[in-house]
Coordinates of C-alpha atoms and ligand atoms in Angstrom, one line a residue:
M455 CA -7.7 -20.9 22.7
R456 CA -7.4 -17.8 24.8
G457 CA -8.1 -18.5 28.5
R458 CA -7.0 -22.1 28.4
T459 CA -3.9 -23.2 30.2
S460 CA -0.8 -24.1 28.3
K461 CA -1.0 -27.6 29.4
F462 CA -4.5 -28.0 28.1
A463 CA -3.5 -26.5 24.8
A464 CA -0.5 -28.8 24.5
L465 CA -2.9 -31.8 25.1
L466 CA -5.3 -30.5 22.5
L467 CA -2.4 -30.2 20.1
S468 CA -1.0 -33.6 20.6
A469 CA -4.5 -35.1 20.2
A470 CA -5.0 -33.2 17.0
L471 CA -1.6 -34.2 15.7
A472 CA -2.2 -37.8 16.6
A473 CA -5.5 -37.6 14.6
G474 CA -3.6 -35.9 11.7
A475 CA -6.0 -33.0 12.0
L476 CA -3.4 -30.3 11.7
G477 CA -1.9 -31.4 8.4
A478 CA 1.5 -29.7 7.9
C479 CA 1.4 -28.2 11.3
A480 CA 3.9 -29.6 13.8
P481 CA 4.3 -27.1 16.6
Q482 CA 7.3 -27.0 18.8
G483 CA 7.2 -28.0 22.4
G484 CA 7.0 -25.7 25.3
D485 CA 6.5 -22.0 24.8
G486 CA 7.3 -21.7 21.2
S487 CA 10.6 -20.1 21.6
G488 CA 12.6 -23.3 21.7
G489 CA 11.3 -25.7 24.4
D490 CA 13.5 -25.7 27.4
L491 CA 16.0 -23.2 26.0
P492 CA 16.3 -19.8 27.8
D493 CA 14.0 -17.2 26.3
T494 CA 16.7 -14.5 26.1
G495 CA 19.3 -16.2 24.0
Q496 CA 19.6 -15.9 20.3
S497 CA 20.7 -19.4 19.8
G498 CA 18.5 -22.4 20.3
D499 CA 15.9 -24.1 18.2
F500 CA 13.7 -21.1 17.7
T501 CA 15.9 -20.8 14.6
D502 CA 15.0 -24.3 13.5
L503 CA 13.3 -23.8 10.2
S504 CA 12.3 -27.5 9.8
V505 CA 9.2 -26.4 11.7
R506 CA 7.6 -23.2 10.5
D507 CA 4.3 -22.9 12.2
Y508 CA 3.0 -22.6 15.7
I509 CA -0.4 -22.6 17.4
G510 CA -0.5 -20.2 20.4
E511 CA -3.3 -19.7 22.8
N512 CA -2.2 -16.3 24.2
G513 CA -0.3 -14.6 21.5
I514 CA 1.4 -15.3 18.2
V515 CA 3.9 -13.7 15.8
T516 CA 5.0 -14.6 12.4
A517 CA 7.9 -13.1 10.4
A518 CA 10.4 -13.9 7.7
S519 CA 13.2 -14.4 10.2
P520 CA 13.1 -16.4 13.4
Y521 CA 15.3 -13.8 15.1
A522 CA 12.7 -11.1 14.4
A523 CA 9.8 -13.3 15.4
K524 CA 11.6 -14.0 18.7
A525 CA 12.0 -10.3 19.3
G526 CA 8.2 -9.8 18.9
L527 CA 7.4 -12.9 21.0
D528 CA 9.5 -11.7 23.9
V529 CA 7.9 -8.2 23.8
L530 CA 4.4 -9.9 24.0
K531 CA 5.6 -12.0 26.9
D532 CA 6.9 -8.9 28.7
G533 CA 3.5 -7.4 28.6
G534 CA 3.7 -5.4 25.3
N535 CA 0.7 -5.2 23.0
A536 CA 0.5 -6.1 19.4
F537 CA 1.8 -2.7 18.3
D538 CA 4.8 -2.9 20.6
A539 CA 5.6 -6.4 19.3
A540 CA 5.2 -5.3 15.7
V541 CA 7.5 -2.4 16.1
A542 CA 10.1 -4.6 17.7
I543 CA 9.8 -7.1 14.8
S544 CA 10.0 -4.2 12.3
F545 CA 13.3 -2.9 13.7
A546 CA 14.7 -6.5 14.2
I547 CA 13.8 -7.6 10.7
G548 CA 15.5 -4.5 9.4
V549 CA 18.7 -6.2 10.8
A550 CA 17.9 -9.8 9.8
E551 CA 16.7 -8.8 6.4
A552 CA 18.8 -5.6 5.9
D553 CA 18.7 -6.5 2.2
A554 CA 14.9 -6.3 2.1
C555 CA 13.8 -3.5 4.4
G556 CA 15.0 -1.1 7.1
L557 CA 15.5 2.5 8.2
G558 CA 16.1 3.6 4.6
G559 CA 12.7 2.5 3.4
G560 CA 9.0 2.6 4.3
G561 CA 5.9 0.4 4.7
L562 CA 2.2 0.0 5.3
M563 CA 0.4 -1.3 8.4
I564 CA -3.2 -2.5 9.1
A565 CA -4.5 -3.1 12.6
Y566 CA -7.8 -4.4 14.0
N567 CA -9.0 -3.6 17.5
V568 CA -11.1 -6.5 18.7
N569 CA -13.0 -4.5 21.3
S570 CA -13.9 -1.4 19.3
G571 CA -14.2 -3.2 16.0
Q572 CA -12.2 -0.4 14.5
S573 CA -9.5 -0.8 11.9
L574 CA -6.4 1.4 11.5
Y575 CA -4.3 2.0 8.4
Y576 CA -0.9 3.7 8.9
N577 CA 0.8 4.6 5.6
F578 CA 4.5 5.3 5.9
R579 CA 5.3 4.6 2.3
E580 CA 8.2 6.7 1.0
F581 CA 7.5 9.8 -1.2
A582 CA 9.2 11.6 -4.1
P583 CA 11.5 14.4 -3.1
A584 CA 10.3 17.9 -4.0
G585 CA 13.1 18.1 -6.7
A586 CA 12.6 14.6 -8.1
S587 CA 13.4 14.4 -11.8
T588 CA 10.6 13.9 -14.3
D589 CA 13.1 13.4 -17.2
Y590 CA 12.5 9.7 -17.4
S591 CA 15.5 9.1 -19.6
E592 CA 17.6 9.8 -16.5
Y593 CA 16.2 6.7 -14.8
E594 CA 17.3 4.5 -17.6
K595 CA 20.9 3.8 -16.9
I596 CA 21.7 3.5 -13.2
T597 CA 25.3 3.5 -11.9
A598 CA 26.9 4.4 -8.6
D599 CA 27.0 8.0 -9.8
N600 CA 23.2 8.4 -10.1
A601 CA 21.9 5.5 -7.9
C602 CA 20.1 7.9 -5.6
I603 CA 17.9 9.3 -8.3
E604 CA 15.9 6.2 -7.5
T605 CA 15.7 7.0 -3.8
A606 CA 12.4 8.2 -2.4
V607 CA 12.4 10.0 1.0
P608 CA 12.7 7.4 3.7
T609 CA 9.7 7.3 6.1
Q610 CA 10.2 4.1 8.0
V611 CA 11.4 5.8 11.2
A612 CA 8.6 8.3 11.2
G613 CA 6.1 5.4 10.8
L614 CA 7.5 3.2 13.6
L615 CA 8.1 5.9 16.2
T616 CA 4.6 7.4 15.7
I617 CA 2.9 4.0 15.8
L618 CA 4.7 3.2 19.0
E619 CA 3.9 6.5 20.6
E620 CA 0.2 6.5 19.5
Q621 CA -0.7 2.8 19.8
G622 CA 2.0 1.2 22.0
S623 CA 0.9 0.0 25.4
G624 CA 3.3 2.4 27.2
R625 CA 4.4 -0.5 29.4
L626 CA 7.7 -1.0 27.6
T627 CA 10.2 1.7 26.8
K628 CA 11.3 2.4 23.3
Q629 CA 14.8 1.2 24.3
R630 CA 13.4 -2.1 25.4
I631 CA 11.4 -2.6 22.2
M632 CA 14.4 -1.8 20.1
Q633 CA 17.0 -3.7 22.1
P634 CA 16.6 -7.0 20.3
A635 CA 17.3 -5.3 17.0
I636 CA 20.3 -3.5 18.5
D637 CA 21.7 -6.7 20.0
M638 CA 21.2 -8.6 16.7
A639 CA 23.1 -5.9 14.8
R640 CA 25.9 -5.6 17.5
D641 CA 26.4 -9.3 18.3
G642 CA 25.6 -10.7 14.9
I643 CA 23.1 -13.1 13.4
E644 CA 23.6 -16.2 11.4
V645 CA 23.6 -15.8 7.6
T646 CA 20.8 -17.8 6.0
P647 CA 21.1 -19.4 2.6
E648 CA 18.7 -16.8 1.3
L649 CA 20.7 -13.8 2.6
S650 CA 23.9 -15.3 1.3
Q651 CA 22.4 -15.7 -2.1
N652 CA 21.0 -12.2 -2.1
I653 CA 24.4 -10.8 -1.1
K654 CA 26.1 -12.7 -3.9
D655 CA 23.5 -11.5 -6.4
S656 CA 23.9 -7.8 -5.4
V657 CA 27.7 -7.6 -4.8
A658 CA 28.2 -5.1 -7.7
K659 CA 25.5 -2.8 -6.2
I660 CA 26.8 -3.1 -2.6
L661 CA 30.3 -2.2 -3.9
Y662 CA 28.9 1.2 -5.0
N663 CA 29.9 2.2 -1.5
G664 CA 33.5 1.5 -2.1
D665 CA 35.5 0.8 1.0
D666 CA 32.6 1.9 3.2
V667 CA 31.0 -1.4 2.7
W668 CA 33.3 -2.8 5.4
N669 CA 31.5 -0.6 7.9
V670 CA 28.2 -2.2 6.8
F671 CA 29.3 -5.8 6.9
S672 CA 32.0 -5.6 9.5
D673 CA 33.5 -8.9 8.5
G674 CA 33.4 -8.2 4.8
I675 CA 30.9 -9.4 2.3
E676 CA 33.1 -11.9 0.7
G677 CA 32.9 -15.3 2.3
L678 CA 29.6 -14.6 4.0
Y679 CA 28.1 -18.0 3.7
E680 CA 25.3 -19.8 5.3
G681 CA 26.0 -20.2 9.0
D682 CA 28.5 -17.3 9.2
I683 CA 27.8 -14.6 11.7
L684 CA 26.9 -11.2 10.2
V685 CA 27.8 -8.2 12.4
Q686 CA 26.4 -4.8 11.5
S687 CA 28.1 -2.4 14.0
D688 CA 27.2 0.8 12.2
L689 CA 23.5 -0.2 12.1
A690 CA 23.7 -1.0 15.8
D691 CA 24.9 2.5 16.5
T692 CA 22.2 4.0 14.3
L693 CA 19.5 2.0 16.0
E694 CA 20.8 3.2 19.4
Y695 CA 20.5 6.8 18.0
V696 CA 16.9 6.1 17.0
A697 CA 16.2 4.6 20.5
T698 CA 17.5 7.7 22.2
H699 CA 16.1 10.5 19.9
T700 CA 12.7 11.7 18.9
K701 CA 11.2 11.5 15.4
E702 CA 11.9 15.2 14.9
E703 CA 15.5 14.8 16.0
F704 CA 16.0 11.9 13.6
Y705 CA 14.6 13.9 10.6
T706 CA 16.6 17.1 11.4
G707 CA 19.7 15.7 12.9
E708 CA 22.9 14.0 11.9
I709 CA 21.4 10.9 10.4
A710 CA 19.1 13.0 8.2
Q711 CA 22.1 15.0 7.1
K712 CA 24.0 11.9 6.1
I713 CA 21.0 10.6 4.1
V714 CA 20.8 14.0 2.3
A715 CA 24.6 13.9 1.7
A716 CA 24.4 10.4 0.3
S717 CA 21.6 11.3 -2.0
Q718 CA 23.3 14.4 -3.3
A719 CA 26.6 12.5 -3.8
H720 CA 24.9 9.9 -5.9
G721 CA 22.7 11.9 -8.2
G722 CA 19.6 12.2 -6.0
S723 CA 17.7 15.3 -4.9
I724 CA 16.7 14.7 -1.3
T725 CA 17.1 17.8 0.9
M726 CA 16.7 18.6 4.5
D727 CA 13.4 20.2 3.7
D728 CA 12.2 16.8 2.3
M729 CA 13.3 15.2 5.5
R730 CA 11.4 17.7 7.6
Y731 CA 8.4 17.2 5.4
A732 CA 8.6 13.5 6.3
A733 CA 8.6 14.2 10.0
E734 CA 5.7 16.6 9.8
N735 CA 3.5 14.6 7.4
Y736 CA 4.2 10.9 8.1
P737 CA 2.8 8.5 8.8
K738 CA -0.6 9.1 7.3
K739 CA -3.4 7.6 9.4
S740 CA -6.9 6.4 8.3
Q741 CA -9.2 3.4 8.4
A742 CA -8.7 0.4 6.3
L743 CA -10.2 0.0 2.9
T744 CA -13.0 -2.6 3.2
G745 CA -14.6 -5.2 1.0
T746 CA -16.6 -8.4 1.4
Y747 CA -16.4 -11.9 0.0
K748 CA -19.1 -14.5 0.8
G749 CA -19.6 -13.3 4.3
Y750 CA -16.0 -12.5 5.0
E751 CA -14.9 -8.9 5.6
I752 CA -11.6 -7.8 4.1
L753 CA -9.7 -4.9 5.8
T754 CA -6.8 -3.9 3.6
C755 CA -4.8 -0.9 2.3
A756 CA -6.0 2.0 0.1
G757 CA -3.7 4.1 -2.0
P758 CA -0.8 4.3 -2.5
S759 CA -1.3 0.5 -2.2
T760 CA -2.8 -0.9 -5.3
G761 CA -2.8 -4.5 -4.0
G762 CA -5.6 -3.8 -1.5
T763 CA -8.0 -2.5 -4.2
M764 CA -7.0 -5.3 -6.5
L765 CA -7.7 -8.0 -3.8
I766 CA -11.2 -6.6 -3.3
E767 CA -11.8 -6.4 -7.0
M768 CA -10.6 -9.9 -7.6
L769 CA -12.7 -11.3 -4.8
N770 CA -15.8 -9.4 -6.0
M771 CA -15.3 -10.9 -9.4
L772 CA -15.0 -14.4 -8.0
E773 CA -18.3 -13.9 -6.1
C774 CA -19.9 -13.6 -9.6
Y775 CA -18.7 -17.1 -10.5
D776 CA -21.9 -19.0 -11.2
G777 CA -21.1 -22.2 -9.3
S778 CA -19.0 -23.4 -6.4
V779 CA -15.4 -22.3 -6.6
A780 CA -14.4 -25.1 -4.3
A781 CA -16.1 -27.7 -6.5
L782 CA -13.6 -26.9 -9.3
G783 CA -10.9 -28.5 -7.2
H784 CA -7.9 -26.8 -5.8
N785 CA -5.4 -25.9 -8.5
S786 CA -7.4 -27.7 -11.1
E787 CA -7.0 -26.4 -14.7
E788 CA -10.3 -24.6 -14.6
Y789 CA -9.7 -23.2 -11.1
V790 CA -6.4 -21.8 -12.3
N791 CA -8.1 -20.4 -15.4
L792 CA -10.7 -18.7 -13.2
I793 CA -8.2 -17.1 -10.8
A794 CA -5.9 -16.2 -13.7
T795 CA -8.7 -14.4 -15.4
V796 CA -9.6 -12.3 -12.4
M797 CA -5.9 -11.5 -11.9
Q798 CA -5.5 -10.3 -15.5
L799 CA -8.6 -8.1 -15.2
A800 CA -7.5 -6.6 -11.9
Y801 CA -3.8 -6.1 -13.0
G802 CA -5.1 -4.3 -16.2
D803 CA -7.1 -1.9 -14.0
K804 CA -4.2 -1.4 -11.7
E805 CA -1.9 0.1 -14.4
K806 CA -4.7 2.4 -15.7
Y807 CA -6.4 3.5 -12.5
M808 CA -4.5 2.9 -9.3
A809 CA -1.8 5.1 -7.6
D810 CA -1.3 7.5 -4.7
S811 CA -5.0 8.4 -4.1
S812 CA -4.0 11.6 -2.2
A813 CA -2.2 12.9 -5.2
V814 CA -4.4 11.7 -8.1
Q815 CA -8.0 10.7 -8.7
V816 CA -8.3 6.9 -8.1
P817 CA -11.8 5.7 -8.8
V818 CA -11.7 3.4 -5.8
E819 CA -15.5 3.3 -5.3
G820 CA -16.0 2.1 -8.8
L821 CA -13.1 -0.3 -8.8
T822 CA -14.3 -2.0 -5.6
S823 CA -18.0 -2.0 -6.4
K824 CA -19.8 -5.3 -6.9
Q825 CA -21.5 -4.1 -10.0
Y826 CA -18.2 -3.2 -11.7
A827 CA -16.9 -6.6 -10.8
A828 CA -19.9 -8.2 -12.4
E829 CA -19.3 -6.3 -15.6
R830 CA -15.6 -7.2 -15.6
F831 CA -16.3 -10.8 -14.9
E832 CA -18.3 -11.1 -18.1
N833 CA -14.9 -11.6 -19.7
Y834 CA -14.4 -14.9 -18.0
R835 CA -14.9 -18.0 -20.2
A836 CA -14.5 -21.5 -18.9
G837 CA -11.9 -23.4 -20.8
H838 CA -10.4 -20.2 -22.4
A839 CA -7.7 -17.8 -21.4
Y840 CA -9.2 -14.3 -21.2
L841 CA -6.6 -12.5 -23.5
G842 CA -6.1 -15.6 -25.5
T843 CA -9.4 -15.2 -27.2
G844 CA -8.2 -13.0 -30.0
Q845 CA -10.9 -10.4 -29.3
G846 CA -8.4 -7.6 -28.8
D847 CA -9.7 -6.8 -25.4
L848 CA -8.4 -3.7 -23.6
P849 CA -6.6 -4.8 -20.4
Y850 CA -8.7 -2.4 -18.4
G851 CA -12.4 -1.6 -17.9
D852 CA -14.5 1.5 -17.3
P853 CA -15.5 1.9 -13.7
S854 CA -17.0 5.4 -14.2
P855 CA -20.7 4.3 -14.1
Y856 CA -20.0 2.9 -10.6
N857 CA -17.9 5.9 -9.5
G858 CA -20.5 8.6 -9.5
G859 CA -20.3 8.7 -13.3
Q860 CA -16.8 10.1 -13.3
V861 CA -13.3 8.9 -13.8
Q862 CA -10.4 11.2 -14.4
T863 CA -8.5 10.1 -17.5
Y864 CA -4.8 9.5 -17.5
A865 CA -2.4 8.1 -20.1
D866 CA -1.7 4.4 -20.0
G867 CA 1.1 3.5 -17.7
T868 CA 3.2 0.5 -16.8
S869 CA 5.4 -0.2 -13.8
G870 CA 8.5 -2.2 -13.2
D871 CA 8.8 -5.4 -11.3
H872 CA 10.6 -6.0 -8.1
Q873 CA 11.5 -8.7 -5.6
S874 CA 12.4 -7.9 -2.0
T875 CA 10.3 -6.6 0.9
T876 CA 9.1 -8.4 4.0
T877 CA 5.8 -8.9 5.9
F878 CA 4.9 -9.9 9.5
S879 CA 1.8 -10.2 11.7
V880 CA 1.1 -10.3 15.4
I881 CA -1.9 -11.1 17.6
D882 CA -1.7 -10.2 21.2
E883 CA -3.3 -11.5 24.4
A884 CA -6.3 -9.2 24.0
G885 CA -6.8 -10.6 20.5
N886 CA -5.8 -7.4 18.7
I887 CA -4.2 -7.8 15.3
V888 CA -1.3 -5.8 13.7
T889 CA 0.1 -6.6 10.3
F890 CA 2.9 -4.9 8.4
T891 CA 4.6 -5.0 5.0
Q892 CA 7.8 -3.0 4.6
T893 CA 10.4 -2.6 2.0
I894 CA 13.4 -0.8 0.5
N895 CA 12.1 -2.1 -2.9
N896 CA 14.8 -4.2 -4.7
F897 CA 17.1 -6.2 -2.6
F898 CA 19.7 -3.8 -1.1
G899 CA 17.5 -0.9 -2.4
C900 CA 19.6 1.5 -4.5
G901 CA 22.8 0.0 -3.1
I902 CA 23.9 3.2 -1.3
V903 CA 24.5 3.4 2.5
P904 CA 24.7 6.9 4.1
E905 CA 28.1 7.2 5.5
G906 CA 28.6 5.3 8.7
C907 CA 24.8 4.6 9.1
G908 CA 24.7 0.9 8.2
F909 CA 21.4 0.8 6.3
F910 CA 20.6 0.8 2.6
L911 CA 18.6 3.6 1.0
N912 CA 15.6 2.5 -1.0
N913 CA 15.1 2.6 -4.7
E914 CA 11.3 3.1 -4.4
M915 CA 11.2 5.7 -7.2
R916 CA 11.2 2.6 -9.5
D917 CA 7.7 1.9 -8.4
F918 CA 6.5 5.0 -10.3
S919 CA 5.4 4.7 -14.0
Y920 CA 7.8 6.5 -16.4
E921 CA 5.1 7.5 -18.8
Q922 CA 4.2 11.2 -19.1
G923 CA 0.6 11.8 -18.0
S924 CA 0.0 8.4 -16.5
I925 CA -1.7 8.1 -13.1
N926 CA 1.4 6.8 -11.4
E927 CA 4.0 9.2 -12.9
V928 CA 6.5 11.0 -10.7
A929 CA 5.5 14.2 -8.9
P930 CA 6.8 16.1 -5.9
Y931 CA 5.7 14.6 -2.6
K932 CA 3.7 11.9 -4.4
Q933 CA 4.1 8.3 -3.2
P934 CA 4.9 5.6 -5.8
A935 CA 2.1 3.0 -6.2
S936 CA 2.7 -0.1 -4.2
Y937 CA 1.5 -3.7 -4.4
M938 CA 2.0 -4.1 -0.6
M939 CA -1.2 -4.9 1.2
P940 CA -1.1 -6.3 4.7
T941 CA -4.6 -7.5 5.3
V942 CA -7.0 -8.6 8.0
I943 CA -10.0 -10.9 7.4
L944 CA -13.0 -11.0 9.6
K945 CA -15.9 -13.6 9.6
D946 CA -19.2 -12.8 11.4
G947 CA -17.5 -9.7 12.8
R948 CA -14.7 -11.7 14.5
P949 CA -11.1 -12.0 13.5
Y950 CA -10.6 -14.8 11.0
A951 CA -7.1 -14.3 9.6
T952 CA -4.3 -11.8 8.9
L953 CA -1.7 -12.1 6.1
G954 CA 0.6 -10.2 3.8
S955 CA 3.3 -10.9 1.3
P956 CA 6.4 -9.5 -0.4
G957 CA 7.0 -10.3 -4.1
G958 CA 6.4 -7.1 -6.1
S959 CA 3.6 -7.6 -8.6
R960 CA 3.0 -11.2 -7.3
I961 CA 1.8 -9.8 -3.9
P962 CA -1.9 -9.5 -4.8
A963 CA -1.9 -12.9 -6.6
A964 CA -0.2 -14.6 -3.6
V965 CA -2.6 -13.0 -1.0
L966 CA -5.6 -13.9 -3.2
Q967 CA -4.6 -17.5 -3.4
V968 CA -3.8 -18.0 0.2
T969 CA -7.1 -16.3 1.1
L970 CA -9.0 -18.7 -1.2
N971 CA -7.0 -21.7 0.2
M972 CA -8.5 -20.9 3.6
T973 CA -11.9 -19.6 2.7
E974 CA -12.8 -21.9 -0.2
F975 CA -10.7 -25.0 0.5
G976 CA -10.7 -25.0 4.3
M977 CA -6.9 -25.2 4.6
D978 CA -5.2 -24.3 7.8
M979 CA -2.8 -21.4 7.8
Q980 CA 0.3 -23.4 7.1
E981 CA -1.3 -25.5 4.4
A982 CA -2.7 -22.4 2.7
I983 CA 0.8 -20.9 2.6
E984 CA 2.6 -24.0 1.4
A985 CA 0.2 -24.8 -1.5
P986 CA 1.8 -24.1 -4.8
R987 CA 0.9 -20.8 -6.6
V988 CA 0.4 -19.3 -10.0
Y989 CA 0.8 -15.8 -11.3
C990 CA -0.9 -14.4 -14.4
F991 CA -0.5 -10.8 -15.5
T992 CA -1.5 -8.5 -18.3
T993 CA 0.5 -5.4 -18.8
S994 CA 3.4 -5.2 -16.4
D995 CA 6.5 -4.5 -18.4
E996 CA 5.4 -6.9 -21.1
P997 CA 4.6 -6.2 -24.7
E998 CA 0.9 -6.9 -25.6
G999 CA 1.8 -10.1 -27.3
T1000 CA 2.7 -11.8 -24.0
A1001 CA -0.3 -10.5 -22.1
K1002 CA -1.7 -13.9 -21.4
T1003 CA 1.4 -15.2 -19.7
I1004 CA 0.8 -17.5 -16.8
E1005 CA 3.7 -18.7 -14.6
V1006 CA 3.3 -21.6 -12.2
E1007 CA 5.4 -23.1 -9.5
A1008 CA 7.2 -26.4 -10.3
A1009 CA 4.7 -28.5 -8.5
L1010 CA 2.1 -27.4 -11.0
K1011 CA 3.9 -28.3 -14.2
N1012 CA 1.3 -31.0 -15.0
L1013 CA -1.1 -28.1 -15.7
L1014 CA 0.9 -26.7 -18.6
P1015 CA -0.6 -28.7 -21.5
G1016 CA -4.1 -27.9 -20.3
L1017 CA -3.4 -24.2 -19.8
A1018 CA -1.7 -24.0 -23.2
A1019 CA -4.8 -25.6 -24.8
M1020 CA -6.8 -22.8 -23.2
G1021 CA -4.6 -20.2 -25.0
Y1022 CA -2.2 -19.3 -22.2
D1023 CA 1.6 -18.9 -22.7
A1024 CA 2.1 -21.1 -19.7
A1025 CA 5.5 -21.8 -18.1
V1026 CA 7.1 -23.1 -15.0
Y1027 CA 9.0 -20.2 -13.5
S1028 CA 11.9 -22.2 -12.0
D1029 CA 12.7 -25.7 -10.9
R1030 CA 12.4 -24.7 -7.2
Q1031 CA 9.3 -26.4 -5.7
L1032 CA 8.5 -23.2 -3.7
D1033 CA 10.0 -20.1 -5.2
P1034 CA 10.2 -16.7 -3.4
Y1035 CA 9.3 -15.1 -6.7
F1036 CA 5.7 -16.1 -5.9
G1037 CA 5.8 -14.2 -2.6
G1038 CA 6.6 -15.0 1.0
V1039 CA 3.3 -15.0 2.9
Q1040 CA 3.3 -14.8 6.7
G1041 CA -0.1 -15.1 8.3
I1042 CA -2.2 -16.1 11.3
K1043 CA -5.5 -17.8 11.2
V1044 CA -7.8 -18.1 14.2
E1045 CA -8.4 -21.8 14.3
E1046 CA -10.3 -24.0 16.7
E1047 CA -7.0 -24.9 18.5
G1048 CA -5.8 -21.4 18.8
Y1049 CA -4.0 -18.7 16.8
H1050 CA -2.3 -20.6 14.1
G1051 CA 0.8 -18.7 12.9
G1052 CA 1.9 -19.8 9.5
A1053 CA 5.3 -19.0 7.9
D1054 CA 6.5 -19.3 4.3
P1055 CA 9.2 -21.7 3.4
R1056 CA 9.8 -19.6 0.3
R1057 CA 11.5 -17.2 2.7
D1058 CA 13.0 -17.8 6.2
G1059 CA 9.6 -17.7 7.7
K1060 CA 8.9 -18.7 11.3
A1061 CA 5.9 -18.4 13.6
L1062 CA 6.4 -18.3 17.4
G1063 CA 3.8 -18.1 20.1
Y1064 CA 2.9 -18.9 23.7
Ligands
LIG638 N1 8.3 -2.0 -3.8 C1 7.3 -3.0 -4.1 C2 5.9 -2.4 -3.8 O1 5.8 -1.6 -3.0 C3 7.5 -4.2 -3.3 C4 8.6 -5.0 -3.8 C5 8.5 -6.4 -3.4 O2 7.7 -6.8 -2.7 O3 9.3 -7.2 -3.9 O4 5.0 -2.9 -4.4

């Protein structure tokens, strides 16, 4: 671990590997950036995705792109701290996964300072423009003409520049930290199978931009196949602009004007006043939302994240299980029934009670209380699906007794479902942890690129609920509810793990399962990520009749008859063994051998360390 020499660590690793102690882990040789290959090049086997994880003794990064992971690793090696590296990864992954995140979006960050024991929550989630439409019929049919009605005010740049300024080490310049991203955009990166597929799936939306699309993908979007080089010259110029301008200049200058012009041209309402509001009010900074589970401490995201509250509620419910969770057996029928039940109960509460807590009354104290969890958990019945019992249960509970006797009442709401986003984590030499999840919502966001800027505007307004009077309905300056929930876990007051996931409504389910894989089943980080997942939901977009639907990854298809007998509408989601629909978890676990960075094969995940 920290303090040992590389040689010693390598010996430890080979001994562990020989003993089969590391399971799926097969770290690369040398320094984690490709053995003998030069550190600075963007070719070499750091892009080899046949090995995903890495155990580092000094520092570790994990991201959904080897290029972005390399950007973070090099910053750490150059003396940057975890925030410097995370910001480098954030900009870089906005290039590598320009379809999933970037300057046109926003995100959430959790950090843990190992010396002070303090947590930090930076919220740079996008917000509704002052003039956002509340005529929900307008959101029903989206074309190029009105695509930007779905665009919330981008807050990514405000978040990253502030985090760097307030938390960065100061040892590396902004230009240095952003240079890998600029180089990746200018020189090009290899198109992965996933990016190629996402481009194909979204061609119609990308073509909203007409001929301008050629400025985004300099070599054109047709014929961009796996292994081709994707050059994004406009994005490189925009990143240079960010590197050489302040946050205030970004939000009042020419890029802001182009964002506003694109919004207005495509039916949106973003104004320069909204952009200035972003610069003045974002990011929002507070401490993490906390919970506990059997001696572990959970540091996660409060509103507008709903996923953080859901994770704490689900773990609280599982603590009420009268027996050993581990003894049920990993992914056994009853284990799946148990976690599916707590998922349904928490997802039901999400739709009713969770949203942007600075704009509406979220009963977070009640929702995260152990007593409320105990009451909710009374719905669990071994051998029976919760909503398959025919009792006509409401999908949500009443947390008011545990919330000072009060809960503001809102109309029932539902939210749409999405699949995009990215997550990454860093631990630096001092042992400090930074974890991000960031998004433009759907792949390629709303499809619109501000002229000559090279990044896609988000369609985060889709994360609002389009029901009048619901807790998550659209309002000026309000942030749409998010499932995103980068999370840090402590044990006995020391760092234990950090993780996050993309995957829309599957995010809390994925983070819950990976957390339990480690804490209950003793898996290492990579095993915990690779284990097949399930997802069970109540209300999201579905009519009540399908409220007990459970979806499983292909490897779990043998569970279907048993789950059906319990009353579930059980289905295999796809024939892919590991499907990105179930999230793409990147995480780090502090293991005996060192910091074990795990990376999800459901995405282009890669951990690198030194
Ligand atoms: N926009 C979604 C949210 O904030 C994330 C979408 C995704 O992860 O696929 O919850």
